[in-house]
PDB file of C-alpha atoms in Angstrom:
ATOM      1  CA  MET A   1      11.658 -27.428   3.656  1.00  0.00           C
ATOM      2  CA  GLU A   2      14.194 -24.664   3.277  1.00  0.00           C
ATOM      3  CA  LYS A   3      12.940 -21.500   5.103  1.00  0.00           C
ATOM      4  CA  ARG A   4      12.441 -18.465   2.742  1.00  0.00           C
ATOM      5  CA  LEU A   5      14.791 -15.525   3.758  1.00  0.00           C
ATOM      6  CA  LYS A   6      12.970 -12.272   4.411  1.00  0.00           C
ATOM      7  CA  TYR A   7      13.963  -9.336   2.163  1.00  0.00           C
ATOM      8  CA  GLU A   8      16.134  -6.661   3.813  1.00  0.00           C
ATOM      9  CA  LYS A   9      17.424  -3.393   2.306  1.00  0.00           C
ATOM     10  CA  LYS A  10      18.689  -0.048   3.698  1.00  0.00           C
ATOM     11  CA  ILE A  11      19.861   2.672   1.513  1.00  0.00           C
ATOM     12  CA  ASN A  12      21.846   5.512   3.092  1.00  0.00           C
ATOM     13  CA  LEU A  13      21.332   8.903   1.762  1.00  0.00           C
ATOM     14  CA  TRP A  14      23.347  12.270   2.255  1.00  0.00           C
ATOM     15  CA  ASP A  15      24.717  12.798   5.680  1.00  0.00           C
ATOM     16  CA  ASN A  16      22.028  11.252   8.078  1.00  0.00           C
ATOM     17  CA  GLY A  17      19.221  10.107   5.790  1.00  0.00           C
ATOM     18  CA  TYR A  18      18.087   6.690   4.537  1.00  0.00           C
ATOM     19  CA  VAL A  19      15.229   4.611   2.922  1.00  0.00           C
ATOM     20  CA  GLU A  20      14.632   1.223   4.548  1.00  0.00           C
ATOM     21  CA  TYR A  21      12.375  -1.577   3.468  1.00  0.00           C
ATOM     22  CA  SER A  22       9.693  -2.443   5.991  1.00  0.00           C
ATOM     23  CA  ASP A  23       7.209  -4.824   4.481  1.00  0.00           C
ATOM     24  CA  HIS A  24       5.371  -5.660   1.215  1.00  0.00           C
ATOM     25  CA  MET A  25       2.393  -7.963   0.031  1.00  0.00           C
ATOM     26  CA  GLY A  26       2.247  -9.551  -3.295  1.00  0.00           C
ATOM     27  CA  ASN A  27       4.619 -10.113  -6.480  1.00  0.00           C
ATOM     28  CA  ASP A  28       4.585  -9.464 -10.183  1.00  0.00           C
ATOM     29  CA  ASN A  29       1.644 -11.937 -10.530  1.00  0.00           C
ATOM     30  CA  THR A  30      -0.563 -10.299  -8.140  1.00  0.00           C
ATOM     31  CA  PRO A  31      -2.119  -7.699 -10.398  1.00  0.00           C
ATOM     32  CA  LEU A  32      -2.575 -10.612 -13.151  1.00  0.00           C
ATOM     33  CA  ILE A  33      -4.359 -12.723 -10.546  1.00  0.00           C
ATOM     34  CA  SER A  34      -6.681  -9.750  -9.938  1.00  0.00           C
ATOM     35  CA  ALA A  35      -7.246  -8.930 -13.562  1.00  0.00           C
ATOM     36  CA  ARG A  36      -8.173 -12.784 -14.319  1.00  0.00           C
ATOM     37  CA  MET A  37     -10.579 -12.900 -11.284  1.00  0.00           C
ATOM     38  CA  SER A  38     -13.495 -12.256 -13.769  1.00  0.00           C
ATOM     39  CA  THR A  39     -12.439 -14.881 -16.204  1.00  0.00           C
ATOM     40  CA  GLY A  40     -11.137 -17.526 -13.902  1.00  0.00           C
ATOM     41  CA  ASN A  41      -7.886 -18.130 -15.925  1.00  0.00           C
ATOM     42  CA  GLU A  42      -4.809 -19.140 -14.181  1.00  0.00           C
ATOM     43  CA  THR A  43      -1.558 -17.152 -13.573  1.00  0.00           C
ATOM     44  CA  GLY A  44       1.856 -18.670 -13.573  1.00  0.00           C
ATOM     45  CA  VAL A  45       1.066 -21.392 -16.074  1.00  0.00           C
ATOM     46  CA  ASP A  46       2.308 -19.458 -19.300  1.00  0.00           C
ATOM     47  CA  VAL A  47       5.064 -17.072 -18.607  1.00  0.00           C
ATOM     48  CA  VAL A  48       4.766 -15.326 -22.061  1.00  0.00           C
ATOM     49  CA  LYS A  49       0.955 -14.685 -21.683  1.00  0.00           C
ATOM     50  CA  ASP A  50       1.609 -13.387 -18.082  1.00  0.00           C
ATOM     51  CA  ASP A  51       4.265 -10.980 -19.426  1.00  0.00           C
ATOM     52  CA  ASN A  52       2.065  -9.859 -22.222  1.00  0.00           C
ATOM     53  CA  LEU A  53      -0.999  -9.251 -19.944  1.00  0.00           C
ATOM     54  CA  ARG A  54       1.157  -7.328 -17.542  1.00  0.00           C
ATOM     55  CA  ASP A  55       2.355  -4.936 -20.331  1.00  0.00           C
ATOM     56  CA  TYR A  56      -1.144  -4.694 -21.682  1.00  0.00           C
ATOM     57  CA  LEU A  57      -2.819  -3.765 -18.431  1.00  0.00           C
ATOM     58  CA  TRP A  58      -0.206  -1.151 -17.679  1.00  0.00           C
ATOM     59  CA  ARG A  59       0.088   0.212 -21.217  1.00  0.00           C
ATOM     60  CA  HIS A  60      -3.596   0.663 -21.880  1.00  0.00           C
ATOM     61  CA  GLY A  61      -4.405   2.123 -18.225  1.00  0.00           C
ATOM     62  CA  HIS A  62      -5.917  -0.603 -16.590  1.00  0.00           C
ATOM     63  CA  VAL A  63      -3.893   0.120 -13.547  1.00  0.00           C
ATOM     64  CA  SER A  64      -6.489  -0.685 -10.650  1.00  0.00           C
ATOM     65  CA  VAL A  65      -5.246  -4.202 -10.574  1.00  0.00           C
ATOM     66  CA  PHE A  66      -1.767  -2.792  -9.525  1.00  0.00           C
ATOM     67  CA  GLU A  67      -3.255  -1.667  -6.383  1.00  0.00           C
ATOM     68  CA  GLN A  68      -3.562  -5.195  -4.888  1.00  0.00           C
ATOM     69  CA  ALA A  69       0.146  -5.069  -4.232  1.00  0.00           C
ATOM     70  CA  ILE A  70       1.502  -3.185  -1.365  1.00  0.00           C
ATOM     71  CA  VAL A  71       4.912  -1.774  -0.405  1.00  0.00           C
ATOM     72  CA  GLN A  72       5.978  -0.071   2.934  1.00  0.00           C
ATOM     73  CA  VAL A  73       9.064   1.882   3.613  1.00  0.00           C
ATOM     74  CA  THR A  74      10.521   3.665   6.663  1.00  0.00           C
ATOM     75  CA  THR A  75      12.899   6.615   5.894  1.00  0.00           C
ATOM     76  CA  LYS A  76      14.690   9.669   7.564  1.00  0.00           C
ATOM     77  CA  VAL A  77      14.611  12.817   5.460  1.00  0.00           C
ATOM     78  CA  PRO A  78      14.834  16.593   6.018  1.00  0.00           C
ATOM     79  CA  ILE A  79      11.531  18.307   6.704  1.00  0.00           C
ATOM     80  CA  PHE A  80      11.547  20.043   3.548  1.00  0.00           C
ATOM     81  CA  LEU A  81      11.501  16.894   1.630  1.00  0.00           C
ATOM     82  CA  ALA A  82       8.962  15.204   3.808  1.00  0.00           C
ATOM     83  CA  ARG A  83       6.537  17.911   2.787  1.00  0.00           C
ATOM     84  CA  GLN A  84       6.843  17.158  -0.914  1.00  0.00           C
ATOM     85  CA  LEU A  85       6.399  13.599  -0.247  1.00  0.00           C
ATOM     86  CA  MET A  86       3.296  14.022   1.770  1.00  0.00           C
ATOM     87  CA  ARG A  87       1.475  15.278  -1.325  1.00  0.00           C
ATOM     88  CA  HIS A  88       1.145  11.972  -2.841  1.00  0.00           C
ATOM     89  CA  LYS A  89      -1.556   9.346  -2.397  1.00  0.00           C
ATOM     90  CA  LEU A  90       0.353   7.126   0.314  1.00  0.00           C
ATOM     91  CA  ASN A  91      -0.415   6.459   3.883  1.00  0.00           C
ATOM     92  CA  VAL A  92       1.972   8.184   5.965  1.00  0.00           C
ATOM     93  CA  ASN A  93       3.063   8.474   9.801  1.00  0.00           C
ATOM     94  CA  GLU A  94       5.615  10.917  10.899  1.00  0.00           C
ATOM     95  CA  PHE A  95       7.806  10.996  14.007  1.00  0.00           C
ATOM     96  CA  SER A  96       6.237  13.700  16.317  1.00  0.00           C
ATOM     97  CA  MET A  97       8.136  16.221  18.143  1.00  0.00           C
ATOM     98  CA  ARG A  98       4.969  16.819  20.503  1.00  0.00           C
ATOM     99  CA  TYR A  99       5.987  13.543  22.065  1.00  0.00           C
ATOM    100  CA  SER A 100       9.596  13.105  21.684  1.00  0.00           C
ATOM    101  CA  GLU A 101      12.609  15.310  21.562  1.00  0.00           C
ATOM    102  CA  PRO A 102      13.812  16.311  18.121  1.00  0.00           C
ATOM    103  CA  LEU A 103      16.571  14.055  16.423  1.00  0.00           C
ATOM    104  CA  HIS A 104      18.892  17.193  16.449  1.00  0.00           C
ATOM    105  CA  GLU A 105      20.270  16.100  13.084  1.00  0.00           C
ATOM    106  CA  TYR A 106      20.368  18.580  10.335  1.00  0.00           C
ATOM    107  CA  TYR A 107      20.562  18.205   6.450  1.00  0.00           C
ATOM    108  CA  LYS A 108      23.466  19.739   4.750  1.00  0.00           C
ATOM    109  CA  PRO A 109      23.431  19.521   0.912  1.00  0.00           C
ATOM    110  CA  ASP A 110      26.381  18.217  -1.053  1.00  0.00           C
ATOM    111  CA  PRO A 111      27.948  20.646  -3.543  1.00  0.00           C
ATOM    112  CA  TRP A 112      25.999  19.430  -6.560  1.00  0.00           C
ATOM    113  CA  ASN A 113      22.706  20.239  -4.768  1.00  0.00           C
ATOM    114  CA  VAL A 114      23.661  23.916  -4.336  1.00  0.00           C
ATOM    115  CA  GLY A 115      22.963  26.345  -7.325  1.00  0.00           C
ATOM    116  CA  TYR A 116      21.367  29.423  -8.579  1.00  0.00           C
ATOM    117  CA  ASP A 117      18.069  30.293  -9.412  1.00  0.00           C
ATOM    118  CA  SER A 118      17.046  28.821 -13.001  1.00  0.00           C
ATOM    119  CA  LYS A 119      16.299  31.387 -15.730  1.00  0.00           C
ATOM    120  CA  GLU A 120      13.908  28.812 -17.319  1.00  0.00           C
ATOM    121  CA  ASN A 121      12.041  27.371 -14.386  1.00  0.00           C
ATOM    122  CA  LYS A 122      10.969  29.568 -11.430  1.00  0.00           C
ATOM    123  CA  GLN A 123      11.222  26.552  -8.875  1.00  0.00           C
ATOM    124  CA  ALA A 124      14.363  25.006 -10.189  1.00  0.00           C
ATOM    125  CA  THR A 125      17.999  25.415  -9.537  1.00  0.00           C
ATOM    126  CA  ASP A 126      20.514  25.861 -12.428  1.00  0.00           C
ATOM    127  CA  GLY A 127      24.305  25.313 -12.175  1.00  0.00           C
ATOM    128  CA  GLN A 128      26.498  24.877  -9.293  1.00  0.00           C
ATOM    129  CA  VAL A 129      28.155  27.469  -7.102  1.00  0.00           C
ATOM    130  CA  GLY A 130      31.803  27.565  -6.377  1.00  0.00           C
ATOM    131  CA  MET A 131      33.461  25.792  -3.767  1.00  0.00           C
ATOM    132  CA  THR A 132      34.383  29.179  -1.896  1.00  0.00           C
ATOM    133  CA  MET A 133      30.711  30.155  -1.770  1.00  0.00           C
ATOM    134  CA  TYR A 134      29.912  26.463  -0.731  1.00  0.00           C
ATOM    135  CA  ALA A 135      32.198  26.429   1.991  1.00  0.00           C
ATOM    136  CA  GLU A 136      30.728  29.984   3.341  1.00  0.00           C
ATOM    137  CA  LEU A 137      27.281  28.515   2.944  1.00  0.00           C
ATOM    138  CA  MET A 138      28.138  25.471   5.009  1.00  0.00           C
ATOM    139  CA  GLU A 139      29.439  27.664   7.830  1.00  0.00           C
ATOM    140  CA  ASP A 140      25.951  29.174   8.210  1.00  0.00           C
ATOM    141  CA  TYR A 141      24.361  25.752   7.944  1.00  0.00           C
ATOM    142  CA  CYS A 142      26.531  24.819  10.980  1.00  0.00           C
ATOM    143  CA  GLU A 143      25.583  28.049  12.830  1.00  0.00           C
ATOM    144  CA  LEU A 144      21.916  27.334  12.219  1.00  0.00           C
ATOM    145  CA  GLU A 145      22.208  23.797  13.497  1.00  0.00           C
ATOM    146  CA  LYS A 146      24.137  24.925  16.541  1.00  0.00           C
ATOM    147  CA  ASN A 147      21.817  27.805  17.383  1.00  0.00           C
ATOM    148  CA  SER A 148      18.550  25.575  16.732  1.00  0.00           C
ATOM    149  CA  LYS A 149      19.766  22.941  19.264  1.00  0.00           C
ATOM    150  CA  GLU A 150      20.832  25.571  22.062  1.00  0.00           C
ATOM    151  CA  ILE A 151      17.698  27.626  21.777  1.00  0.00           C
ATOM    152  CA  TYR A 152      15.547  24.398  21.958  1.00  0.00           C
ATOM    153  CA  GLU A 153      17.475  23.006  24.804  1.00  0.00           C
ATOM    154  CA  TYR A 154      17.355  26.470  26.750  1.00  0.00           C
ATOM    155  CA  TRP A 155      13.527  26.696  26.558  1.00  0.00           C
ATOM    156  CA  ARG A 156      13.078  23.114  27.421  1.00  0.00           C
ATOM    157  CA  GLY A 157      15.153  23.699  30.402  1.00  0.00           C
ATOM    158  CA  GLN A 158      12.712  26.472  31.276  1.00  0.00           C
ATOM    159  CA  GLY A 159       9.927  24.057  31.391  1.00  0.00           C
ATOM    160  CA  LEU A 160       8.183  25.085  27.997  1.00  0.00           C
ATOM    161  CA  SER A 161       6.367  22.118  26.258  1.00  0.00           C
ATOM    162  CA  LYS A 162       8.041  20.214  23.340  1.00  0.00           C
ATOM    163  CA  GLU A 163       5.001  21.239  20.988  1.00  0.00           C
ATOM    164  CA  ARG A 164       5.860  24.855  21.647  1.00  0.00           C
ATOM    165  CA  VAL A 165       9.591  24.659  21.470  1.00  0.00           C
ATOM    166  CA  ARG A 166       9.729  22.547  18.296  1.00  0.00           C
ATOM    167  CA  ASP A 167       9.072  25.833  16.568  1.00  0.00           C
ATOM    168  CA  PHE A 168      12.729  26.507  16.337  1.00  0.00           C
ATOM    169  CA  GLN A 169      13.429  23.440  14.323  1.00  0.00           C
ATOM    170  CA  PRO A 170      14.326  24.589  10.792  1.00  0.00           C
ATOM    171  CA  VAL A 171      12.992  22.634   7.516  1.00  0.00           C
ATOM    172  CA  SER A 172      16.597  21.278   7.318  1.00  0.00           C
ATOM    173  CA  ALA A 173      16.009  19.230  10.554  1.00  0.00           C
ATOM    174  CA  TYR A 174      15.756  15.503   9.864  1.00  0.00           C
ATOM    175  CA  THR A 175      12.323  13.604  10.648  1.00  0.00           C
ATOM    176  CA  LYS A 176      11.394   9.952  10.437  1.00  0.00           C
ATOM    177  CA  LEU A 177       8.403   8.734   8.334  1.00  0.00           C
ATOM    178  CA  MET A 178       6.762   5.558   7.482  1.00  0.00           C
ATOM    179  CA  PHE A 179       5.075   5.222   3.927  1.00  0.00           C
ATOM    180  CA  THR A 180       2.716   2.578   2.780  1.00  0.00           C
ATOM    181  CA  GLY A 181       1.118   2.468  -0.553  1.00  0.00           C
ATOM    182  CA  ASN A 182      -0.076   0.252  -3.356  1.00  0.00           C
ATOM    183  CA  LEU A 183       2.150  -0.485  -6.362  1.00  0.00           C
ATOM    184  CA  ARG A 184       0.233   1.693  -8.610  1.00  0.00           C
ATOM    185  CA  ASP A 185       0.314   4.925  -6.479  1.00  0.00           C
ATOM    186  CA  TRP A 186       4.070   4.379  -5.750  1.00  0.00           C
ATOM    187  CA  LEU A 187       4.886   4.032  -9.545  1.00  0.00           C
ATOM    188  CA  PHE A 188       2.660   6.999 -10.275  1.00  0.00           C
ATOM    189  CA  MET A 189       4.743   9.005  -7.566  1.00  0.00           C
ATOM    190  CA  LEU A 190       7.853   7.877  -8.798  1.00  0.00           C
ATOM    191  CA  SER A 191       6.871   8.852 -12.415  1.00  0.00           C
ATOM    192  CA  LYS A 192       6.915  12.462 -11.113  1.00  0.00           C
ATOM    193  CA  ARG A 193       9.687  12.406  -8.533  1.00  0.00           C
ATOM    194  CA  LEU A 194      12.277  10.817 -10.877  1.00  0.00           C
ATOM    195  CA  SER A 195      11.770  13.433 -13.436  1.00  0.00           C
ATOM    196  CA  PRO A 196      14.789  15.450 -14.496  1.00  0.00           C
ATOM    197  CA  ASP A 197      13.084  18.745 -13.299  1.00  0.00           C
ATOM    198  CA  ALA A 198      12.360  17.342  -9.853  1.00  0.00           C
ATOM    199  CA  GLN A 199      14.605  18.745  -6.909  1.00  0.00           C
ATOM    200  CA  GLY A 200      17.854  16.822  -6.613  1.00  0.00           C
ATOM    201  CA  GLU A 201      17.191  15.376  -3.140  1.00  0.00           C
ATOM    202  CA  THR A 202      13.655  14.334  -4.299  1.00  0.00           C
ATOM    203  CA  ARG A 203      15.234  12.414  -7.313  1.00  0.00           C
ATOM    204  CA  GLU A 204      18.000  10.826  -4.916  1.00  0.00           C
ATOM    205  CA  TRP A 205      15.127   9.702  -2.419  1.00  0.00           C
ATOM    206  CA  SER A 206      12.933   8.406  -5.204  1.00  0.00           C
ATOM    207  CA  ALA A 207      15.821   6.483  -6.955  1.00  0.00           C
ATOM    208  CA  ALA A 208      16.563   4.717  -3.694  1.00  0.00           C
ATOM    209  CA  VAL A 209      12.807   3.759  -3.145  1.00  0.00           C
ATOM    210  CA  TYR A 210      12.562   2.556  -6.629  1.00  0.00           C
ATOM    211  CA  GLU A 211      15.589   0.380  -6.080  1.00  0.00           C
ATOM    212  CA  ILE A 212      13.672  -1.595  -3.585  1.00  0.00           C
ATOM    213  CA  ILE A 213      10.472  -1.639  -5.518  1.00  0.00           C
ATOM    214  CA  LYS A 214      12.312  -3.016  -8.406  1.00  0.00           C
ATOM    215  CA  ASP A 215      13.874  -5.883  -6.386  1.00  0.00           C
ATOM    216  CA  LEU A 216      10.388  -6.846  -5.259  1.00  0.00           C
ATOM    217  CA  PHE A 217       8.462  -6.134  -8.577  1.00  0.00           C
ATOM    218  CA  PRO A 218      11.125  -6.568 -11.299  1.00  0.00           C
ATOM    219  CA  LYS A 219       8.771  -7.381 -14.179  1.00  0.00           C
ATOM    220  CA  THR A 220       6.195  -4.694 -13.336  1.00  0.00           C
ATOM    221  CA  CYS A 221       9.092  -2.240 -13.072  1.00  0.00           C
ATOM    222  CA  LEU A 222      10.274  -2.994 -16.585  1.00  0.00           C
ATOM    223  CA  VAL A 223       6.762  -2.475 -17.934  1.00  0.00           C
ATOM    224  CA  PHE A 224       6.686   0.780 -15.952  1.00  0.00           C
ATOM    225  CA  GLU A 225      10.120   1.931 -17.368  1.00  0.00           C
ATOM    226  CA  GLU A 226       9.057   0.983 -20.971  1.00  0.00           C
ATOM    227  CA  ASN A 227       5.789   2.608 -21.179  1.00  0.00           C
ATOM    228  CA  THR A 228       5.831   5.458 -18.535  1.00  0.00           C
ATOM    229  CA  LEU A 229       9.303   6.479 -17.100  1.00  0.00           C
ATOM    230  CA  ASN A 230      11.067   6.302 -20.493  1.00  0.00           C
ATOM    231  CA  GLY A 231       7.988   6.606 -22.728  1.00  0.00           C
ATOM    232  CA  GLN A 232       6.528   9.410 -24.643  1.00  0.00           C
ATOM    233  CA  HIS A 233       2.825  10.675 -24.672  1.00  0.00           C
ATOM    234  CA  PHE A 234       1.500  12.731 -27.540  1.00  0.00           C
ATOM    235  CA  SER A 235      -1.892  15.035 -27.484  1.00  0.00           C
ATOM    236  CA  GLY A 236      -4.078  14.538 -30.668  1.00  0.00           C
ATOM    237  CA  LYS A 237      -2.573  17.547 -32.442  1.00  0.00           C
ATOM    238  CA  GLU A 238       0.899  16.339 -31.929  1.00  0.00           C
TER     239      GLU A 238
END
């Protein structure tokens, strides 16, 4: 019997970040098997019926069955992005600067991620700064990176503990995390973080995660795109 190859994928982001597949459980039929547990009907016999059921379950909100499939990724992101991602219903474990020295890698945004305050959305960025201003900003980023590392190493050399001296790491410092979640929670998260009004780095990270999930659960992702990501929902009055 031919040995089944293990899925592998690592997507590099920005200057030092990445999203990497770690593990998963289940496939597109896993939610259907769960849904049919009460009826005893078989899955994998009639592809058309399977596809229709998958669409029906997601479209009508019977989403608990999608919690039977699991996806796990590891990632390296700036601390400010990690804080956003931790808000969601995923299990997470983070690299600790109490036990280990910092990575001493610091995020520097690309020009298209540097703009002005939005006049319509208080938390958003609007437009893009000119390259002269961007170059000046990068000088300050580099100075911050240099100072953070030098101050950290100085006080560590004086014998101060890692848990105290980590205070000098800015939110642009990179950290590593492992995220594990069921398919339903991943897709709910991505429906928010792939939104056009999400922060640019958040959308880029989410697109990388979604690329992995779509490789593993292509039919479920088609249903998700049709009914949620690209769909429209209306209130009673609308």
